[in-house]
Amino acid sequence: MNQPPVRYELIKTCAQTGARRGRLHTPHGTVETPCFMAVGTQATVKAMTPRDLEEVGAGIVLANTYHLHLRPGHELVRELGGLHEFSQWHGPMLTDSGGFQVFSLASMNKITEEGVEFSSHIDGHKMFFTPELVMEIEQALGADIAMAFDECAPAHCDRSYTIAAMNRTHRWAERCKKSHTRPDQALFGIIQGGMYADLRIESAKTLTDMDFPGYGIGGLSVGEPKPVMYEMLEALMPHMPADKPHYLMGVGSPDCLIEGSMRGIDMFDCVLQTRSARNGLAFTFDGKKMLRNAEFAHDTRPIDESCDCYACRNFSRAYIRHLIKAGEILAAQLITMHNLRFTYRLMEGIRRAIEEDRLLDYRNELVLRGSLEW
């Protein structure tokens, strides 16, 4: 029997929390999990080269179907060898379906059973996304993992709307599966259901019956309090297949990375690390540092004295603050390197703590240090 293109291997379950330590095997390499995926919306992680990503410890990178369809166009990416060759990132990659962008970034949406009509955020021209078109785009882009097209319902919509969006997501998942034919790419389904635990469970059961090789959890971290998100995960996890990866979409603050891991999540992604860097905000194990602030004008220490990234090995807080105040691009580059390296070190610590059956203890140690304040 042929191996699937993407396969999850469960290595260890933490006795303290039930967190999972695993490996995600893909055509472009193996990813240690739980993992964080840096977001490369336009086929690039902002301010980072592929060489930089390798140095900070990136295992898998995410790109955005919606944005790459708009420019440069998926046919051009296919013509130029697919995302890996086009971007020169040769490690594992995942493309989201564009569903979140269609429903949150684009204006004047019109949702029908066939698909979604919306306006481009670039020039306003009308577009129409169907599950079949999204599969065509993602297969042309050629990432290791493609996500099904789903309807991401707003955080505070009522139950009837949430049910309608969830059921449409299920029907679109079936259409995506029928349209997806690329043998070297895995298609993941996306669980919806809003802030209703019973709907989350129903969605998980429906999609599990479709037998996807992995499952995204969408529609969380969209404005609800974090305790509500954790409640949804706790209700959902007993109904998630143990032999498939669990991907919490769009979540990546330090506290959510460890809390999500404790609740059985294997994969995370977020723009927070890179966006914060461009605003001068650095993550450290002693809490956040807004490096543009005057308190760092004479500070000769690195961003984080415990960090081994290029920025921390070579530059002071005072120098980086100078770059920020001078409007130099290098500031964003250095802080992005650091924030991603911080996050990968945090994930390394989470994996090690799971192996040692002490993830709860590790979380409590980080809380005392202020590492998880967000």
Tab-separated table of C-alpha atoms in Angstrom:
chain	number	residue	atom	x	y	z
A	1	MET	CA	0.000	0.000	0.000
A	2	ASN	CA	1.349	3.456	-0.903
A	3	GLN	CA	2.176	5.799	1.969
A	4	PRO	CA	0.082	8.988	2.105
A	5	PRO	CA	2.037	12.135	1.167
A	6	VAL	CA	1.774	13.490	4.722
A	7	ARG	CA	1.772	11.186	7.718
A	8	TYR	CA	1.573	11.904	11.456
A	9	GLU	CA	3.592	9.809	13.901
A	10	LEU	CA	2.635	9.995	17.590
A	11	ILE	CA	5.753	9.507	19.719
A	12	LYS	CA	4.707	10.383	23.272
A	13	THR	CA	1.728	11.590	25.274
A	14	CYS	CA	2.453	13.739	28.316
A	15	ALA	CA	1.229	11.987	31.480
A	16	GLN	CA	0.763	15.369	33.168
A	17	THR	CA	-1.431	17.034	30.543
A	18	GLY	CA	-2.215	14.700	27.638
A	19	ALA	CA	-0.163	16.874	25.253
A	20	ARG	CA	1.160	15.095	22.160
A	21	ARG	CA	4.763	14.808	20.985
A	22	GLY	CA	4.942	13.707	17.380
A	23	ARG	CA	6.427	14.014	13.930
A	24	LEU	CA	4.809	15.168	10.708
A	25	HIS	CA	6.362	13.421	7.714
A	26	THR	CA	6.000	15.344	4.423
A	27	PRO	CA	7.501	15.115	0.905
A	28	HIS	CA	9.889	17.963	1.808
A	29	GLY	CA	11.009	16.765	5.219
A	30	THR	CA	9.920	15.838	8.715
A	31	VAL	CA	8.559	18.387	11.199
A	32	GLU	CA	8.826	17.873	14.953
A	33	THR	CA	5.523	18.582	16.705
A	34	PRO	CA	4.027	20.498	18.406
A	35	CYS	CA	5.265	23.016	15.848
A	36	PHE	CA	4.825	26.673	14.987
A	37	MET	CA	4.517	27.678	11.335
A	38	ALA	CA	5.838	31.083	10.323
A	39	VAL	CA	3.407	32.851	7.999
A	40	GLY	CA	4.725	33.677	4.528
A	41	THR	CA	1.576	35.287	3.137
A	42	GLN	CA	3.028	36.322	-0.228
A	43	ALA	CA	5.399	33.323	-0.506
A	44	THR	CA	7.835	35.093	1.811
A	45	VAL	CA	8.056	35.464	5.575
A	46	LYS	CA	8.322	39.236	5.917
A	47	ALA	CA	11.901	40.476	6.529
A	48	MET	CA	13.324	36.933	6.349
A	49	THR	CA	15.247	35.049	3.671
A	50	PRO	CA	14.983	31.244	3.433
A	51	ARG	CA	18.519	31.100	4.816
A	52	ASP	CA	17.407	33.164	7.836
A	53	LEU	CA	14.466	30.811	8.368
A	54	GLU	CA	16.757	27.803	8.385
A	55	GLU	CA	19.079	29.480	10.886
A	56	VAL	CA	16.321	30.340	13.380
A	57	GLY	CA	14.965	26.781	13.224
A	58	ALA	CA	11.864	26.977	11.040
A	59	GLY	CA	10.468	23.569	10.194
A	60	ILE	CA	7.424	24.423	8.075
A	61	VAL	CA	6.179	27.653	6.474
A	62	LEU	CA	2.647	28.734	5.557
A	63	ALA	CA	1.610	30.655	2.417
A	64	ASN	CA	-1.725	32.231	1.534
A	65	THR	CA	-3.910	30.998	-1.318
A	66	TYR	CA	-6.025	34.149	-1.564
A	67	HIS	CA	-3.069	36.531	-1.838
A	68	LEU	CA	-1.066	34.357	-4.230
A	69	HIS	CA	-4.092	33.921	-6.498
A	70	LEU	CA	-4.380	37.713	-6.728
A	71	ARG	CA	-0.659	38.165	-7.386
A	72	PRO	CA	1.325	36.814	-9.076
A	73	GLY	CA	-1.372	34.239	-9.937
A	74	HIS	CA	-1.308	30.514	-9.330
A	75	GLU	CA	-0.662	29.632	-12.973
A	76	LEU	CA	2.539	31.680	-12.946
A	77	VAL	CA	3.675	29.961	-9.745
A	78	ARG	CA	2.968	26.578	-11.361
A	79	GLU	CA	4.888	27.634	-14.490
A	80	LEU	CA	7.885	28.640	-12.370
A	81	GLY	CA	8.066	25.316	-10.567
A	82	GLY	CA	5.599	25.656	-7.687
A	83	LEU	CA	5.974	27.431	-4.368
A	84	HIS	CA	9.131	25.624	-3.258
A	85	GLU	CA	11.096	26.550	-6.364
A	86	PHE	CA	9.484	29.975	-6.699
A	87	SER	CA	10.280	31.033	-3.115
A	88	GLN	CA	13.446	28.955	-2.658
A	89	TRP	CA	12.131	27.581	0.633
A	90	HIS	CA	12.760	23.856	0.251
A	91	GLY	CA	11.316	22.672	3.543
A	92	PRO	CA	7.708	21.644	4.188
A	93	MET	CA	4.974	24.119	3.259
A	94	LEU	CA	1.244	24.523	3.882
A	95	THR	CA	-1.238	26.713	2.015
A	96	ASP	CA	-4.418	27.862	3.680
A	97	SER	CA	-7.542	27.938	1.539
A	98	GLY	CA	-8.105	31.684	1.545
A	99	GLY	CA	-11.419	31.224	3.325
A	100	PHE	CA	-10.504	33.446	6.263
A	101	GLN	CA	-9.331	36.233	3.942
A	102	VAL	CA	-12.430	35.976	1.750
A	103	PHE	CA	-14.662	36.411	4.777
A	104	SER	CA	-12.578	38.930	6.748
A	105	LEU	CA	-10.475	41.036	4.353
A	106	ALA	CA	-12.603	41.290	1.231
A	107	SER	CA	-15.635	43.570	1.120
A	108	MET	CA	-19.134	43.053	-0.280
A	109	ASN	CA	-19.216	39.286	0.142
A	110	LYS	CA	-22.106	37.285	-1.215
A	111	ILE	CA	-22.203	33.699	0.009
A	112	THR	CA	-24.105	31.069	-1.952
A	113	GLU	CA	-24.062	27.292	-1.951
A	114	GLU	CA	-21.831	27.409	-5.030
A	115	GLY	CA	-19.183	29.657	-3.463
A	116	VAL	CA	-18.383	33.230	-2.447
A	117	GLU	CA	-18.441	36.382	-4.535
A	118	PHE	CA	-16.206	39.112	-3.158
A	119	SER	CA	-14.139	42.133	-4.107
A	120	SER	CA	-10.359	42.089	-4.367
A	121	HIS	CA	-8.748	44.147	-1.608
A	122	ILE	CA	-6.149	45.308	-4.173
A	123	ASP	CA	-8.244	46.835	-6.944
A	124	GLY	CA	-11.862	46.035	-6.090
A	125	HIS	CA	-12.546	43.736	-9.045
A	126	LYS	CA	-15.160	41.039	-8.516
A	127	MET	CA	-14.011	37.485	-7.860
A	128	PHE	CA	-15.781	34.205	-7.173
A	129	PHE	CA	-14.200	31.432	-5.109
A	130	THR	CA	-15.637	27.919	-5.219
A	131	PRO	CA	-14.219	24.837	-3.498
A	132	GLU	CA	-13.196	23.531	-6.920
A	133	LEU	CA	-11.311	26.716	-7.829
A	134	VAL	CA	-9.550	26.771	-4.459
A	135	MET	CA	-8.373	23.205	-5.050
A	136	GLU	CA	-7.135	24.182	-8.512
A	137	ILE	CA	-5.159	27.069	-6.990
A	138	GLU	CA	-3.676	25.068	-4.119
A	139	GLN	CA	-2.667	22.191	-6.370
A	140	ALA	CA	-0.955	24.658	-8.716
A	141	LEU	CA	0.906	26.225	-5.791
A	142	GLY	CA	2.077	22.756	-4.801
A	143	ALA	CA	2.587	22.970	-1.028
A	144	ASP	CA	2.872	19.721	0.932
A	145	ILE	CA	-0.412	20.449	2.717
A	146	ALA	CA	-3.511	22.169	1.295
A	147	MET	CA	-6.488	23.257	3.375
A	148	ALA	CA	-10.119	22.767	2.363
A	149	PHE	CA	-12.268	25.815	1.584
A	150	ASP	CA	-14.463	26.634	4.568
A	151	GLU	CA	-16.807	29.325	5.828
A	152	CYS	CA	-15.305	31.071	8.836
A	153	ALA	CA	-18.261	32.381	10.821
A	154	PRO	CA	-17.777	35.538	12.958
A	155	ALA	CA	-17.090	35.029	16.659
A	156	HIS	CA	-20.348	36.416	17.963
A	157	CYS	CA	-22.857	35.207	15.365
A	158	ASP	CA	-25.972	33.410	16.557
A	159	ARG	CA	-26.452	29.662	16.674
A	160	SER	CA	-28.585	29.408	13.538
A	161	TYR	CA	-25.984	31.223	11.412
A	162	THR	CA	-23.198	29.113	12.952
A	163	ILE	CA	-25.054	25.903	12.051
A	164	ALA	CA	-25.607	27.066	8.476
A	165	ALA	CA	-21.925	28.022	8.076
A	166	MET	CA	-20.778	24.731	9.599
A	167	ASN	CA	-22.994	22.625	7.346
A	168	ARG	CA	-21.850	24.568	4.295
A	169	THR	CA	-18.245	23.971	5.374
A	170	HIS	CA	-18.975	20.226	5.478
A	171	ARG	CA	-20.514	20.232	1.999
A	172	TRP	CA	-17.628	22.279	0.644
A	173	ALA	CA	-15.182	19.824	2.276
A	174	GLU	CA	-16.772	16.991	0.283
A	175	ARG	CA	-16.443	19.005	-2.914
A	176	CYS	CA	-12.811	19.833	-2.113
A	177	LYS	CA	-12.026	16.182	-1.561
A	178	LYS	CA	-13.600	15.195	-4.881
A	179	SER	CA	-11.660	17.914	-6.712
A	180	HIS	CA	-8.295	17.281	-5.060
A	181	THR	CA	-6.231	14.874	-7.169
A	182	ARG	CA	-2.590	15.832	-6.615
A	183	PRO	CA	-0.906	12.677	-5.217
A	184	ASP	CA	2.064	14.401	-3.555
A	185	GLN	CA	-0.108	16.842	-1.577
A	186	ALA	CA	-2.287	16.182	1.476
A	187	LEU	CA	-5.669	17.876	1.881
A	188	PHE	CA	-6.718	18.742	5.455
A	189	GLY	CA	-10.341	19.365	6.477
A	190	ILE	CA	-11.317	22.295	8.706
A	191	ILE	CA	-13.548	21.943	11.755
A	192	GLN	CA	-15.967	24.800	12.418
A	193	GLY	CA	-18.856	25.256	14.856
A	194	GLY	CA	-18.209	28.644	16.425
A	195	MET	CA	-18.390	28.923	20.198
A	196	TYR	CA	-20.816	26.018	20.588
A	197	ALA	CA	-19.178	22.889	21.980
A	198	ASP	CA	-21.849	20.527	20.616
A	199	LEU	CA	-21.431	21.976	17.117
A	200	ARG	CA	-17.647	21.626	17.341
A	201	ILE	CA	-18.078	17.958	18.227
A	202	GLU	CA	-20.588	17.449	15.411
A	203	SER	CA	-18.185	19.068	12.937
A	204	ALA	CA	-15.288	16.898	14.126
A	205	LYS	CA	-17.350	13.727	13.735
A	206	THR	CA	-18.582	14.705	10.264
A	207	LEU	CA	-15.126	15.541	8.956
A	208	THR	CA	-13.507	12.525	10.608
A	209	ASP	CA	-15.941	10.324	8.686
A	210	MET	CA	-14.546	11.878	5.479
A	211	ASP	CA	-11.103	10.566	6.516
A	212	PHE	CA	-8.852	13.526	5.837
A	213	PRO	CA	-5.120	13.023	6.631
A	214	GLY	CA	-5.226	15.982	9.034
A	215	TYR	CA	-7.630	18.465	10.583
A	216	GLY	CA	-7.540	22.217	11.018
A	217	ILE	CA	-9.573	23.885	13.742
A	218	GLY	CA	-10.866	27.143	12.301
A	219	GLY	CA	-12.987	29.980	13.641
A	220	LEU	CA	-11.176	30.329	16.980
A	221	SER	CA	-9.093	33.294	18.144
A	222	VAL	CA	-11.482	35.531	16.203
A	223	GLY	CA	-12.402	37.830	19.070
A	224	GLU	CA	-13.621	35.474	21.772
A	225	PRO	CA	-11.939	35.420	25.235
A	226	LYS	CA	-9.087	32.921	25.453
A	227	PRO	CA	-10.858	30.818	28.138
A	228	VAL	CA	-13.671	30.247	25.630
A	229	MET	CA	-11.178	29.059	23.021
A	230	TYR	CA	-9.634	26.664	25.538
A	231	GLU	CA	-13.104	25.416	26.474
A	232	MET	CA	-13.831	24.648	22.814
A	233	LEU	CA	-10.547	22.746	22.473
A	234	GLU	CA	-11.207	20.712	25.610
A	235	ALA	CA	-14.656	19.737	24.348
A	236	LEU	CA	-13.328	18.906	20.894
A	237	MET	CA	-10.181	16.896	21.579
A	238	PRO	CA	-11.795	13.618	22.737
A	239	HIS	CA	-13.443	13.482	19.301
A	240	MET	CA	-10.297	14.147	17.257
A	241	PRO	CA	-8.485	11.166	15.679
A	242	ALA	CA	-5.323	10.327	17.618
A	243	ASP	CA	-3.422	9.267	14.504
A	244	LYS	CA	-3.932	12.532	12.574
A	245	PRO	CA	-2.419	16.005	13.160
A	246	HIS	CA	-4.491	18.672	14.917
A	247	TYR	CA	-3.895	22.198	13.594
A	248	LEU	CA	-5.177	25.264	15.493
A	249	MET	CA	-5.353	27.907	12.775
A	250	GLY	CA	-4.209	31.502	13.257
A	251	VAL	CA	-3.073	31.112	16.876
A	252	GLY	CA	0.484	31.799	18.042
A	253	SER	CA	0.901	34.015	21.116
A	254	PRO	CA	3.284	32.382	23.622
A	255	ASP	CA	0.543	31.645	26.151
A	256	CYS	CA	-1.710	30.092	23.490
A	257	LEU	CA	1.124	27.953	22.131
A	258	ILE	CA	1.633	26.228	25.453
A	259	GLU	CA	-2.055	26.146	26.436
A	260	GLY	CA	-2.980	24.766	23.019
A	261	SER	CA	-0.244	22.135	23.228
A	262	MET	CA	-1.557	21.090	26.642
A	263	ARG	CA	-4.931	20.509	24.998
A	264	GLY	CA	-3.646	18.273	22.183
A	265	ILE	CA	-2.733	20.715	19.394
A	266	ASP	CA	0.143	19.716	17.089
A	267	MET	CA	0.383	22.670	14.679
A	268	PHE	CA	0.019	26.444	15.059
A	269	ASP	CA	0.487	29.483	12.823
A	270	CYS	CA	0.299	33.228	13.406
A	271	VAL	CA	1.484	36.579	12.011
A	272	LEU	CA	1.976	37.937	15.549
A	273	GLN	CA	5.717	37.270	15.720
A	274	THR	CA	6.540	39.055	12.467
A	275	ARG	CA	3.964	41.843	12.757
A	276	SER	CA	5.088	42.654	16.309
A	277	ALA	CA	8.702	42.819	15.135
A	278	ARG	CA	7.868	45.435	12.518
A	279	ASN	CA	6.340	47.537	15.305
A	280	GLY	CA	9.446	47.225	17.494
A	281	LEU	CA	8.062	44.640	19.927
A	282	ALA	CA	10.354	41.770	20.931
A	283	PHE	CA	9.355	38.547	22.696
A	284	THR	CA	11.685	37.350	25.470
A	285	PHE	CA	11.585	34.760	28.220
A	286	ASP	CA	11.460	37.695	30.673
A	287	GLY	CA	8.429	39.257	29.018
A	288	LYS	CA	7.772	41.623	26.118
A	289	LYS	CA	10.193	44.434	25.290
A	290	MET	CA	9.051	47.461	23.262
A	291	LEU	CA	12.478	48.318	21.900
A	292	ARG	CA	11.476	51.745	20.572
A	293	ASN	CA	11.066	52.967	24.165
A	294	ALA	CA	13.569	55.453	25.628
A	295	GLU	CA	14.556	53.053	28.428
A	296	PHE	CA	16.618	51.073	25.895
A	297	ALA	CA	18.590	54.039	24.474
A	298	HIS	CA	21.738	53.154	26.455
A	299	ASP	CA	21.090	49.445	26.988
A	300	THR	CA	24.080	47.424	25.772
A	301	ARG	CA	22.470	44.045	26.417
A	302	PRO	CA	21.094	41.875	23.608
A	303	ILE	CA	17.337	41.599	23.154
A	304	ASP	CA	17.381	38.420	25.272
A	305	GLU	CA	20.566	37.345	27.032
A	306	SER	CA	19.541	33.690	26.832
A	307	CYS	CA	18.945	33.762	23.055
A	308	ASP	CA	21.309	32.309	20.447
A	309	CYS	CA	19.877	34.078	17.367
A	310	TYR	CA	22.013	36.236	15.061
A	311	ALA	CA	20.463	39.446	16.382
A	312	CYS	CA	21.179	38.586	20.001
A	313	ARG	CA	24.705	37.337	19.259
A	314	ASN	CA	25.709	40.587	17.596
A	315	PHE	CA	23.580	43.625	18.441
A	316	SER	CA	22.485	45.619	21.486
A	317	ARG	CA	19.056	46.856	22.428
A	318	ALA	CA	20.433	50.399	22.089
A	319	TYR	CA	21.523	49.782	18.494
A	320	ILE	CA	18.222	48.194	17.524
A	321	ARG	CA	16.335	51.096	19.116
A	322	HIS	CA	18.464	53.468	17.033
A	323	LEU	CA	17.497	51.527	13.885
A	324	ILE	CA	13.816	51.764	14.788
A	325	LYS	CA	13.984	55.498	15.437
A	326	ALA	CA	15.926	56.014	12.193
A	327	GLY	CA	13.385	54.039	10.193
A	328	GLU	CA	15.944	51.467	9.065
A	329	ILE	CA	14.699	48.191	7.541
A	330	LEU	CA	17.338	46.274	9.511
A	331	ALA	CA	15.360	46.836	12.723
A	332	ALA	CA	12.452	44.756	11.427
A	333	GLN	CA	14.833	42.091	10.139
A	334	LEU	CA	16.675	41.689	13.440
A	335	ILE	CA	13.583	41.695	15.658
A	336	THR	CA	11.806	39.259	13.312
A	337	MET	CA	14.773	36.886	13.486
A	338	HIS	CA	14.669	37.102	17.246
A	339	ASN	CA	10.901	36.723	17.662
A	340	LEU	CA	10.841	33.637	15.464
A	341	ARG	CA	13.865	32.129	17.222
A	342	PHE	CA	12.171	32.805	20.578
A	343	THR	CA	9.075	30.982	19.357
A	344	TYR	CA	11.008	27.991	18.031
A	345	ARG	CA	12.927	27.788	21.326
A	346	LEU	CA	9.602	27.857	23.169
A	347	MET	CA	8.333	25.000	20.990
A	348	GLU	CA	11.560	23.064	21.633
A	349	GLY	CA	10.955	23.520	25.364
A	350	ILE	CA	7.344	22.342	25.007
A	351	ARG	CA	8.420	19.211	23.124
A	352	ARG	CA	11.119	18.441	25.669
A	353	ALA	CA	8.682	18.931	28.566
A	354	ILE	CA	6.191	16.544	26.938
A	355	GLU	CA	8.929	13.921	26.586
A	356	GLU	CA	9.745	14.371	30.292
A	357	ASP	CA	6.060	14.345	31.414
A	358	ARG	CA	6.405	17.853	32.899
A	359	LEU	CA	4.603	20.222	30.568
A	360	LEU	CA	2.420	21.677	33.325
A	361	ASP	CA	5.536	22.358	35.401
A	362	TYR	CA	7.194	24.006	32.397
A	363	ARG	CA	4.170	26.219	31.846
A	364	ASN	CA	4.179	27.271	35.499
A	365	GLU	CA	7.904	28.106	35.334
A	366	LEU	CA	7.297	30.323	32.301
A	367	VAL	CA	4.373	32.056	34.014
A	368	LEU	CA	6.605	32.940	36.976
A	369	ARG	CA	9.211	34.428	34.611
A	370	GLY	CA	6.648	36.476	32.743
A	371	SER	CA	7.373	34.610	29.489
A	372	LEU	CA	3.697	34.049	28.692
A	373	GLU	CA	2.349	37.531	29.432
A	374	TRP	CA	0.362	38.706	26.449
